[in-house]
Tab-separated table of C-alpha atoms in Angstrom:
chain	number	residue	atom	x	y	z
A	704	UNK	CA	-0.005	0.039	-0.032
A	705	UNK	CA	1.521	3.342	-0.937
A	706	UNK	CA	0.829	6.633	0.569
A	707	UNK	CA	1.609	10.244	-0.420
A	708	UNK	CA	2.461	13.317	1.558
A	709	UNK	CA	-0.224	15.716	2.414
A	710	UNK	CA	0.143	19.412	3.334
A	711	UNK	CA	-0.899	18.257	6.944
A	712	UNK	CA	2.148	15.951	7.013
A	713	UNK	CA	4.632	18.783	6.494
A	714	UNK	CA	6.173	20.702	9.317
A	715	UNK	CA	4.934	24.308	9.885
A	716	UNK	CA	6.970	26.919	8.086
A	717	UNK	CA	7.089	30.234	9.757
A	718	UNK	CA	9.117	31.843	6.948
A	719	UNK	CA	6.318	31.421	4.343
A	720	UNK	CA	6.291	34.559	1.955
A	721	UNK	CA	9.970	35.259	2.516
A	722	UNK	CA	11.806	37.260	-0.163
A	723	UNK	CA	14.289	34.392	-0.599
A	724	UNK	CA	11.498	32.035	-1.771
A	725	UNK	CA	11.194	31.379	-5.547
A	726	UNK	CA	9.265	34.238	-7.289
A	727	UNK	CA	8.698	36.301	-4.006
A	728	UNK	CA	10.795	39.046	-5.487
A	729	UNK	CA	7.928	39.824	-7.744
A	730	UNK	CA	6.581	42.079	-5.081
A	731	UNK	CA	9.578	44.211	-5.286
A	732	UNK	CA	9.149	44.399	-9.131
A	733	UNK	CA	5.566	45.240	-8.832
A	734	UNK	CA	6.627	48.283	-6.604
A	735	UNK	CA	8.194	49.800	-9.637
A	736	UNK	CA	4.782	49.690	-11.586
A	737	UNK	CA	3.189	51.131	-8.367
A	738	UNK	CA	5.669	53.949	-8.315
A	739	UNK	CA	4.371	55.032	-11.889
A	740	UNK	CA	0.845	54.999	-10.537
A	741	UNK	CA	1.735	56.962	-7.583
A	742	UNK	CA	3.229	59.701	-9.940
A	743	UNK	CA	-0.288	59.727	-11.668
A	744	UNK	CA	-2.059	59.986	-8.123
A	745	UNK	CA	0.492	62.793	-7.100
A	746	UNK	CA	-0.308	64.816	-10.413
A	747	UNK	CA	-4.051	64.348	-9.743
A	748	UNK	CA	-3.502	65.329	-6.126
A	749	UNK	CA	-1.804	68.701	-7.059
A	750	UNK	CA	-4.160	69.450	-10.053
A	751	UNK	CA	-7.195	69.077	-7.779
A	752	UNK	CA	-5.815	71.179	-5.282
A	753	UNK	CA	-5.092	73.655	-7.926
A	754	UNK	CA	-8.647	73.644	-9.068
A	755	UNK	CA	-9.863	74.195	-5.563
A	756	UNK	CA	-7.594	77.244	-5.353
A	757	UNK	CA	-9.140	78.423	-8.697
A	758	UNK	CA	-12.628	77.975	-7.450
A	759	UNK	CA	-12.039	79.865	-4.246
A	760	UNK	CA	-10.690	82.646	-6.350
A	761	UNK	CA	-13.875	82.827	-8.546
A	762	UNK	CA	-16.111	82.522	-5.417
A	763	UNK	CA	-14.306	85.294	-3.537
A	764	UNK	CA	-14.472	87.640	-6.600
A	765	UNK	CA	-18.123	86.760	-7.132
A	766	UNK	CA	-18.839	87.424	-3.344
A	767	UNK	CA	-17.018	90.763	-3.506
A	768	UNK	CA	-18.705	91.985	-6.680
A	769	UNK	CA	-22.146	91.033	-5.395
A	770	UNK	CA	-21.817	92.874	-2.041
A	771	UNK	CA	-19.902	95.844	-3.539
A	772	UNK	CA	-23.145	96.632	-5.503
A	773	UNK	CA	-25.162	96.097	-2.308
A	774	UNK	CA	-23.034	98.406	-0.131
A	775	UNK	CA	-22.964	101.063	-2.932
A	776	UNK	CA	-26.921	101.084	-2.751
A	777	UNK	CA	-27.517	100.453	1.026
A	778	UNK	CA	-27.583	103.060	3.579
A	779	UNK	CA	-24.167	102.526	4.982
A	780	UNK	CA	-22.037	105.699	4.899
A	781	UNK	CA	-18.657	107.361	5.597
A	782	UNK	CA	-16.024	105.312	7.553
A	783	UNK	CA	-18.110	102.310	8.296
A	784	UNK	CA	-18.789	102.022	4.630
A	785	UNK	CA	-15.065	102.224	4.084
A	786	UNK	CA	-14.606	99.340	6.575
A	787	UNK	CA	-17.106	97.134	4.445
A	788	UNK	CA	-15.072	98.178	1.382
A	789	UNK	CA	-11.968	97.164	3.137
A	790	UNK	CA	-13.377	93.839	3.616
A	791	UNK	CA	-14.178	93.577	-0.030
A	792	UNK	CA	-10.787	94.559	-0.851
A	793	UNK	CA	-9.331	91.846	1.372
A	794	UNK	CA	-11.533	89.290	-0.636
A	795	UNK	CA	-10.240	90.729	-4.121
A	796	UNK	CA	-6.591	90.652	-3.125
A	797	UNK	CA	-6.990	87.312	-1.403
A	798	UNK	CA	-8.540	85.857	-4.524
A	799	UNK	CA	-5.625	87.076	-6.498
A	800	UNK	CA	-3.304	85.283	-4.036
A	801	UNK	CA	-5.253	81.966	-4.574
A	802	UNK	CA	-5.181	82.266	-8.364
A	803	UNK	CA	-1.596	82.915	-8.247
A	804	UNK	CA	-1.179	79.707	-5.997
A	805	UNK	CA	-3.197	77.585	-8.592
A	806	UNK	CA	-0.898	78.778	-11.279
A	807	UNK	CA	2.077	78.003	-9.223
A	808	UNK	CA	1.033	74.540	-8.436
A	809	UNK	CA	0.389	73.774	-12.124
A	810	UNK	CA	3.571	75.391	-13.469
A	811	UNK	CA	5.812	74.075	-10.697
A	812	UNK	CA	5.365	70.852	-8.809
A	813	UNK	CA	2.845	69.463	-11.510
A	814	UNK	CA	5.265	69.951	-14.316
A	815	UNK	CA	8.039	68.617	-12.164
A	816	UNK	CA	6.228	65.432	-11.564
A	817	UNK	CA	5.093	65.131	-15.163
A	818	UNK	CA	8.814	65.520	-16.329
A	819	UNK	CA	10.113	63.107	-13.617
A	820	UNK	CA	7.743	60.445	-14.855
A	821	UNK	CA	8.676	60.833	-18.278
A	822	UNK	CA	12.380	60.696	-17.400
A	823	UNK	CA	12.301	57.673	-15.200
A	824	UNK	CA	9.462	55.451	-16.661
A	825	UNK	CA	9.686	54.129	-20.155
A	826	UNK	CA	6.852	52.081	-21.717
A	827	UNK	CA	7.756	49.008	-23.916
A	828	UNK	CA	6.040	48.491	-27.446
A	829	UNK	CA	4.262	45.365	-26.308
A	830	UNK	CA	3.155	46.852	-22.941
A	831	UNK	CA	4.623	47.252	-19.571
A	832	UNK	CA	7.624	49.243	-18.300
A	833	UNK	CA	11.255	48.859	-19.492
A	834	UNK	CA	12.426	49.379	-15.829
A	835	UNK	CA	10.126	46.585	-14.454
A	836	UNK	CA	11.152	44.039	-17.109
A	837	UNK	CA	14.940	44.727	-16.329
A	838	UNK	CA	14.327	44.309	-12.801
A	839	UNK	CA	12.227	41.136	-13.343
A	840	UNK	CA	14.876	39.641	-15.725
A	841	UNK	CA	17.854	40.324	-13.343
A	842	UNK	CA	15.885	38.801	-10.314
A	843	UNK	CA	15.026	35.752	-12.643
A	844	UNK	CA	18.591	35.439	-13.633
A	845	UNK	CA	19.949	35.409	-10.117
A	846	UNK	CA	17.347	32.850	-8.984
A	847	UNK	CA	17.286	30.612	-11.839
A	848	UNK	CA	19.987	28.013	-10.705
A	849	UNK	CA	19.059	28.204	-7.009
A	850	UNK	CA	15.268	27.687	-8.104
A	851	UNK	CA	16.164	24.447	-10.039
A	852	UNK	CA	18.099	23.160	-6.899
A	853	UNK	CA	15.312	24.057	-4.624
A	854	UNK	CA	12.842	22.098	-7.019
A	855	UNK	CA	15.125	19.072	-6.801
A	856	UNK	CA	15.191	19.282	-3.126
A	857	UNK	CA	11.275	19.491	-2.842
A	858	UNK	CA	11.028	16.693	-5.230
A	859	UNK	CA	13.576	14.393	-3.406
A	860	UNK	CA	12.003	15.258	-0.195
A	861	UNK	CA	8.633	14.385	-1.300
A	862	UNK	CA	9.956	10.894	-2.591
A	863	UNK	CA	11.813	10.331	0.670
A	864	UNK	CA	8.758	11.073	2.829
A	865	UNK	CA	6.503	8.700	0.528
A	866	UNK	CA	9.008	5.879	0.847
A	867	UNK	CA	9.370	6.389	4.627
A	868	UNK	CA	5.415	6.085	4.897
A	869	UNK	CA	5.334	2.999	2.406
A	870	UNK	CA	8.137	1.417	4.721
A	871	UNK	CA	6.098	2.145	7.751
A	872	UNK	CA	2.993	0.771	6.396
A	873	UNK	CA	4.817	-2.504	5.268
A	874	UNK	CA	6.216	-2.882	8.875
A	875	UNK	CA	2.648	-2.547	10.372
A	876	UNK	CA	1.403	-5.250	7.906
A	877	UNK	CA	4.325	-7.446	8.828
A	878	UNK	CA	3.812	-7.216	12.580
A	879	UNK	CA	0.108	-7.845	12.263
A	880	UNK	CA	0.913	-10.944	10.045
A	881	UNK	CA	3.217	-12.474	12.515
A	882	UNK	CA	0.521	-12.218	15.199
A	883	UNK	CA	-1.888	-13.862	12.897
A	884	UNK	CA	-1.576	-17.655	13.345
A	885	UNK	CA	-3.933	-18.394	10.377
A	886	UNK	CA	-1.968	-16.481	7.948
A	887	UNK	CA	0.148	-18.640	5.622
A	888	UNK	CA	3.996	-18.599	6.036
A	889	UNK	CA	4.649	-17.485	2.505
A	890	UNK	CA	2.606	-14.365	2.756
A	891	UNK	CA	4.367	-13.443	5.899
A	892	UNK	CA	7.647	-13.758	4.031
A	893	UNK	CA	6.616	-11.683	1.262
A	894	UNK	CA	5.736	-8.897	3.679
A	895	UNK	CA	9.166	-9.306	5.346
A	896	UNK	CA	10.634	-8.891	1.738
A	897	UNK	CA	8.537	-5.859	1.160
A	898	UNK	CA	9.721	-4.229	4.319
A	899	UNK	CA	13.503	-4.936	3.461
A	900	UNK	CA	12.877	-3.502	-0.079
A	901	UNK	CA	11.274	-0.221	1.329
A	902	UNK	CA	14.062	0.095	3.706
A	903	UNK	CA	16.553	-0.126	0.847
A	904	UNK	CA	14.536	2.277	-1.144
A	905	UNK	CA	14.225	4.794	1.793
A	906	UNK	CA	18.054	4.853	2.196
A	907	UNK	CA	18.529	5.562	-1.379
A	908	UNK	CA	15.830	8.351	-1.436
A	909	UNK	CA	17.426	9.734	1.601
A	910	UNK	CA	20.915	9.966	0.060
A	911	UNK	CA	19.242	11.796	-3.008
A	912	UNK	CA	17.510	14.268	-0.652
A	913	UNK	CA	20.627	15.020	1.257
A	914	UNK	CA	22.680	15.455	-1.676
A	915	UNK	CA	20.030	17.850	-3.173
A	916	UNK	CA	19.964	19.881	0.079
A	917	UNK	CA	23.945	19.961	-0.084
A	918	UNK	CA	23.820	21.351	-3.679
A	919	UNK	CA	21.228	23.896	-2.686
A	920	UNK	CA	23.155	24.953	0.288
A	921	UNK	CA	26.262	25.203	-1.805
A	922	UNK	CA	24.568	27.700	-4.203
A	923	UNK	CA	22.837	29.688	-1.644
A	924	UNK	CA	25.671	32.214	-0.838
A	925	UNK	CA	25.986	33.029	-4.520
A	926	UNK	CA	22.209	33.113	-4.835
A	927	UNK	CA	21.981	35.551	-1.838
A	928	UNK	CA	24.762	37.739	-3.151
A	929	UNK	CA	23.060	38.113	-6.668
A	930	UNK	CA	19.626	38.734	-5.402
A	931	UNK	CA	21.049	41.368	-3.115
A	932	UNK	CA	22.700	43.176	-5.949
A	933	UNK	CA	19.334	43.438	-7.744
A	934	UNK	CA	17.458	44.278	-4.789
A	935	UNK	CA	19.836	47.207	-4.085
A	936	UNK	CA	19.271	48.462	-7.466
A	937	UNK	CA	15.484	48.339	-6.869
A	938	UNK	CA	15.945	50.074	-3.548
A	939	UNK	CA	18.127	52.754	-5.171
A	940	UNK	CA	15.345	53.459	-7.724
A	941	UNK	CA	12.657	53.516	-5.032
A	942	UNK	CA	14.818	55.809	-2.879
A	943	UNK	CA	15.144	58.171	-5.807
A	944	UNK	CA	11.347	58.383	-6.244
A	945	UNK	CA	10.723	58.799	-2.423
A	946	UNK	CA	13.152	61.547	-2.103
A	947	UNK	CA	11.491	63.315	-5.254
A	948	UNK	CA	8.058	62.972	-3.822
A	949	UNK	CA	9.204	64.630	-0.671
A	950	UNK	CA	10.745	67.397	-2.547
A	951	UNK	CA	7.546	67.791	-4.590
A	952	UNK	CA	5.312	67.981	-1.500
A	953	UNK	CA	7.594	70.446	0.102
A	954	UNK	CA	7.248	72.585	-3.022
A	955	UNK	CA	3.336	72.183	-2.876
A	956	UNK	CA	3.542	73.226	0.876
A	957	UNK	CA	5.646	76.404	-0.231
A	958	UNK	CA	2.951	77.386	-2.552
A	959	UNK	CA	-0.184	76.554	-0.433
A	960	UNK	CA	1.402	78.273	2.770
A	961	UNK	CA	0.124	81.812	2.166
A	962	UNK	CA	1.189	82.820	5.674
A	963	UNK	CA	4.866	83.027	4.216
A	964	UNK	CA	3.790	85.362	1.630
A	965	UNK	CA	4.430	89.074	2.509
A	966	UNK	CA	1.318	90.100	0.429
A	967	UNK	CA	-0.935	87.853	2.503
A	968	UNK	CA	0.237	89.765	5.924
A	969	UNK	CA	-0.185	93.094	4.071
A	970	UNK	CA	-3.967	92.067	3.184
A	971	UNK	CA	-4.952	91.594	6.767
A	972	UNK	CA	-3.009	94.268	8.225
A	973	UNK	CA	-4.583	96.790	5.611
A	974	UNK	CA	-8.055	95.169	6.401
A	975	UNK	CA	-7.579	95.535	10.256
A	976	UNK	CA	-6.400	99.205	9.696
A	977	UNK	CA	-9.405	100.158	7.639
A	978	UNK	CA	-11.732	98.607	10.326
A	979	UNK	CA	-10.004	100.259	13.237
A	980	UNK	CA	-10.282	103.600	11.464
A	981	UNK	CA	-14.193	103.350	11.360
A	982	UNK	CA	-15.706	105.706	14.173
A	983	UNK	CA	-19.238	106.154	15.167
A	984	UNK	CA	-18.329	109.706	16.266
A	985	UNK	CA	-16.758	110.686	13.055
A	986	UNK	CA	-19.617	109.115	10.998
A	987	UNK	CA	-22.253	111.134	13.109
A	988	UNK	CA	-20.107	114.258	12.557
A	989	UNK	CA	-19.947	113.532	8.913
A	990	UNK	CA	-23.762	113.036	8.582
A	991	UNK	CA	-24.399	116.060	10.522
A	992	UNK	CA	-22.260	118.103	8.094
A	993	UNK	CA	-23.555	116.466	4.952
A	994	UNK	CA	-27.128	115.880	5.579
A	995	UNK	CA	-27.820	117.508	8.994
A	996	UNK	CA	-28.079	121.066	10.612
A	997	UNK	CA	-24.330	121.817	9.597
A	998	UNK	CA	-25.163	121.708	5.886
A	999	UNK	CA	-24.898	125.009	4.117
A	1000	UNK	CA	-28.333	126.435	3.145
A	1001	UNK	CA	-29.503	128.896	0.407
A	1002	UNK	CA	-32.378	130.483	2.262
A	1003	UNK	CA	-35.168	131.554	0.220
A	1004	UNK	CA	-34.976	135.178	-1.073
A	1005	UNK	CA	-37.126	137.098	-3.587
A	1006	UNK	CA	-36.139	136.363	-7.075
A	1007	UNK	CA	-37.628	138.010	-10.135
A	1008	UNK	CA	-39.255	135.512	-12.639
A	1009	UNK	CA	-36.515	134.687	-15.060
A	1010	UNK	CA	-37.608	131.979	-17.718
A	1011	UNK	CA	-33.986	131.571	-19.094
A	1012	UNK	CA	-32.432	131.036	-15.682
A	1013	UNK	CA	-35.086	128.515	-14.672
A	1014	UNK	CA	-34.659	126.510	-17.832
A	1015	UNK	CA	-30.819	126.698	-17.303
A	1016	UNK	CA	-30.938	125.365	-13.689
A	1017	UNK	CA	-33.412	122.656	-14.876
A	1018	UNK	CA	-30.898	121.353	-17.367
A	1019	UNK	CA	-27.997	121.471	-14.970
A	1020	UNK	CA	-30.203	119.452	-12.388
A	1021	UNK	CA	-30.951	116.844	-15.198
A	1022	UNK	CA	-27.228	116.677	-16.020
A	1023	UNK	CA	-25.725	116.195	-12.464
A	1024	UNK	CA	-27.621	112.814	-11.768
A	1025	UNK	CA	-30.195	111.728	-9.570
A	1026	UNK	CA	-31.929	114.596	-7.512
A	1027	UNK	CA	-32.946	112.166	-4.886
A	1028	UNK	CA	-30.256	111.347	-2.029
A	1029	UNK	CA	-30.247	107.767	-1.452
A	1030	UNK	CA	-29.577	108.396	2.249
A	1031	UNK	CA	-32.777	110.346	2.695
A	1032	UNK	CA	-34.563	107.462	0.712
A	1033	UNK	CA	-32.833	104.548	2.310
A	1034	UNK	CA	-29.835	104.298	-0.121
A	1035	UNK	CA	-26.087	104.425	0.187
A	1036	UNK	CA	-23.553	107.218	0.446
A	1037	UNK	CA	-24.444	110.855	-0.218
A	1038	UNK	CA	-23.665	112.708	-3.367
A	1039	UNK	CA	-23.511	116.159	-4.440
A	1040	UNK	CA	-26.972	115.790	-6.081
A	1041	UNK	CA	-28.263	114.489	-2.924
A	1042	UNK	CA	-27.281	117.454	-1.064
A	1043	UNK	CA	-29.101	119.550	-3.688
A	1044	UNK	CA	-32.129	117.668	-3.156
A	1045	UNK	CA	-32.130	118.083	0.524
A	1046	UNK	CA	-31.813	121.615	-0.060
A	1047	UNK	CA	-34.617	122.005	-2.409
A	1048	UNK	CA	-36.735	119.928	0.166
A	1049	UNK	CA	-35.892	122.413	3.007
A	1050	UNK	CA	-36.619	125.345	0.626
A	1051	UNK	CA	-39.973	124.002	-0.495
A	1052	UNK	CA	-41.313	122.249	2.588
A	1053	UNK	CA	-44.118	119.701	2.553
A	1054	UNK	CA	-46.526	119.769	-0.231
A	1055	UNK	CA	-47.659	123.033	-1.877
A	1056	UNK	CA	-47.866	124.782	1.539
A	1057	UNK	CA	-44.745	126.916	0.995
A	1058	UNK	CA	-45.628	127.818	-2.577
A	1059	UNK	CA	-46.566	131.479	-3.326
A	1060	UNK	CA	-50.359	131.768	-3.306
A	1061	UNK	CA	-50.132	132.909	-6.971
A	1062	UNK	CA	-48.870	129.360	-7.793
A	1063	UNK	CA	-51.967	127.204	-8.379
A	1064	UNK	CA	-52.970	124.501	-10.630
A	1065	UNK	CA	-54.714	127.288	-12.623
A	1066	UNK	CA	-52.972	127.801	-15.921
A	1067	UNK	CA	-53.127	131.438	-15.679
A	1068	UNK	CA	-51.382	131.685	-12.415
A	1069	UNK	CA	-48.777	128.869	-12.678
A	1070	UNK	CA	-45.783	130.120	-14.830
A	1071	UNK	CA	-44.526	126.347	-15.150
A	1072	UNK	CA	-47.718	125.049	-16.653
A	1073	UNK	CA	-48.522	125.719	-20.303
A	1074	UNK	CA	-52.092	124.654	-20.252
A	1075	UNK	CA	-54.661	123.016	-17.949
A	1076	UNK	CA	-54.820	119.912	-20.042
A	1077	UNK	CA	-51.153	119.609	-21.074
A	1078	UNK	CA	-49.047	116.755	-20.007
A	1079	UNK	CA	-45.293	117.082	-20.559
A	1080	UNK	CA	-45.049	113.461	-21.435
A	1081	UNK	CA	-48.174	113.237	-23.471
A	1082	UNK	CA	-51.439	111.300	-22.895
A	1083	UNK	CA	-50.520	107.765	-21.744
A	1084	UNK	CA	-53.328	105.403	-21.324
A	1085	UNK	CA	-51.328	102.227	-20.636
A	1086	UNK	CA	-51.840	100.245	-17.558
A	1087	UNK	CA	-48.264	100.142	-16.180
A	1088	UNK	CA	-46.971	98.381	-12.990
A	1089	UNK	CA	-48.799	99.100	-9.757
A	1090	UNK	CA	-46.597	100.674	-7.208
A	1091	UNK	CA	-46.949	102.072	-3.693
A	1092	UNK	CA	-45.350	105.229	-2.310
A	1093	UNK	CA	-43.192	104.626	0.867
A	1094	UNK	CA	-42.305	108.292	1.330
A	1095	UNK	CA	-44.007	111.660	0.662
A	1096	UNK	CA	-42.704	113.602	-2.459
A	1097	UNK	CA	-43.512	117.079	-3.496
A	1098	UNK	CA	-42.923	117.613	-7.157
A	1099	UNK	CA	-40.388	120.367	-7.700
A	1100	UNK	CA	-40.954	120.983	-11.319
A	1101	UNK	CA	-43.890	120.793	-13.711
A	1102	UNK	CA	-43.010	117.479	-14.958
A	1103	UNK	CA	-42.878	115.803	-11.550
A	1104	UNK	CA	-45.650	114.076	-9.653
A	1105	UNK	CA	-46.590	115.002	-5.944
A	1106	UNK	CA	-47.881	112.110	-3.749
A	1107	UNK	CA	-47.973	111.087	-0.166
A	1108	UNK	CA	-46.695	107.774	1.631
A	1109	UNK	CA	-49.279	105.119	0.946
A	1110	UNK	CA	-50.636	106.538	-2.557
A	1111	UNK	CA	-50.839	104.074	-5.317
A	1112	UNK	CA	-49.198	104.811	-8.536
A	1113	UNK	CA	-48.535	103.230	-11.953
A	1114	UNK	CA	-45.020	102.767	-13.301
A	1115	UNK	CA	-45.096	103.305	-17.025
A	1116	UNK	CA	-41.253	103.188	-17.650
A	1117	UNK	CA	-38.272	101.463	-15.862
A	1118	UNK	CA	-35.826	103.688	-13.707
A	1119	UNK	CA	-33.437	105.736	-15.791
A	1120	UNK	CA	-29.716	106.294	-15.060
A	1121	UNK	CA	-30.567	109.185	-12.896
A	1122	UNK	CA	-32.987	107.215	-10.678
A	1123	UNK	CA	-36.183	108.545	-12.087
A	1124	UNK	CA	-39.332	106.646	-13.290
A	1125	UNK	CA	-41.958	107.765	-15.451
A	1126	UNK	CA	-45.578	107.052	-13.643
A	1127	UNK	CA	-49.154	107.873	-13.406
A	1128	UNK	CA	-51.138	108.920	-10.566
A	1129	UNK	CA	-54.659	107.542	-9.849
A	1130	UNK	CA	-56.272	110.887	-11.342
A	1131	UNK	CA	-54.458	110.287	-14.441
A	1132	UNK	CA	-51.615	112.782	-14.165
A	1133	UNK	CA	-48.405	111.537	-15.707
A	1134	UNK	CA	-44.850	112.684	-14.652
A	1135	UNK	CA	-41.613	111.642	-13.030
A	1136	UNK	CA	-40.991	110.522	-9.514
A	1137	UNK	CA	-37.850	109.261	-7.685
A	1138	UNK	CA	-37.627	105.558	-8.108
A	1139	UNK	CA	-36.612	104.863	-4.666
A	1140	UNK	CA	-39.615	106.591	-3.261
A	1141	UNK	CA	-41.837	103.712	-4.236
A	1142	UNK	CA	-42.230	99.867	-3.857
A	1143	UNK	CA	-43.821	97.457	-6.233
A	1144	UNK	CA	-47.028	95.843	-4.972
């Protein structure tokens, strides 16, 4: 009866997977291919970071542009308005720094990795890398002779173990036969001869096994030396890549570390300075002199009617921009035209109360009205957009409407560059009114 060796019969080997085993060098060879993939990963790593920097640049600029328009139109003023603007300036300057970071990442470390990959990894016509093939071939050459010896050791070991098992089985059968008195003597003799035969074969296989181990051991020093040489080359190649990657990451750090950029520190010191300069007392003082009691005033005096002078003043008023101060109507910083409007309001008072008694809606007494049915814009019967007045307004010229807060109007034309709209009152009168004195219903 013949038995074969099974894995359970072999002793436990704690060195499984060792570099010195046959073909285990392939892990080191695969590391070269992995190095190429890591170059691609590093390039993607840098590129995506640069895209983030670019997106942040765009978002900062969009945020700044949006709120610059809001701040220009809202009711902030003087030093606090300047502080808001300082924050927007910081965003715009920071956006430029991040755009510069994006450009630096793509032009410096990204291009370095791209060129390094090109210089150190070379593709073969039939696929794979030249460096991988060279490394694999040198390892295979260094291991070829030793691998043959190792195969012979394994084969002779297997044969020796199998013969040992067969001899042991024959001995057991012989011992059982000797104790069985019913068994024929010739069969017992045959079993004794089988034991002797297996013993001789075991000795022969043992000599082959020991000889194979000796040859393998004799080749091992040469094998180890050759394998070490190839492994050292692979280590040198990998060390070169690792050092290069470290240098690249330091370059990335240099570009993304804005704290080391003098411009970065300047941005935030400037922003803090402009915020520190804001002062409630200064702003109140400015408001007092610009829109309050300290404003200059052309107090009303008697003036002779002069059509040419009135026409000239009207033309100048139209040319200087909106006559309505956005501060008075809930807008942004004051302007020269805003001051002019405030002066007109103070001169005119509310409604028609301060107009001379001779000024009436009667065409004979109103020098600014050509005829009772005349309309400086013509007759417009279109519906328009319904709006509601949120402030009182007294028309200052013949082509302007007069209304009170809460009145309903119809907007006939959109706001012009000077802040005026064309509209119609409920009584049908059509004229101009300041756009920021009403809200759409």
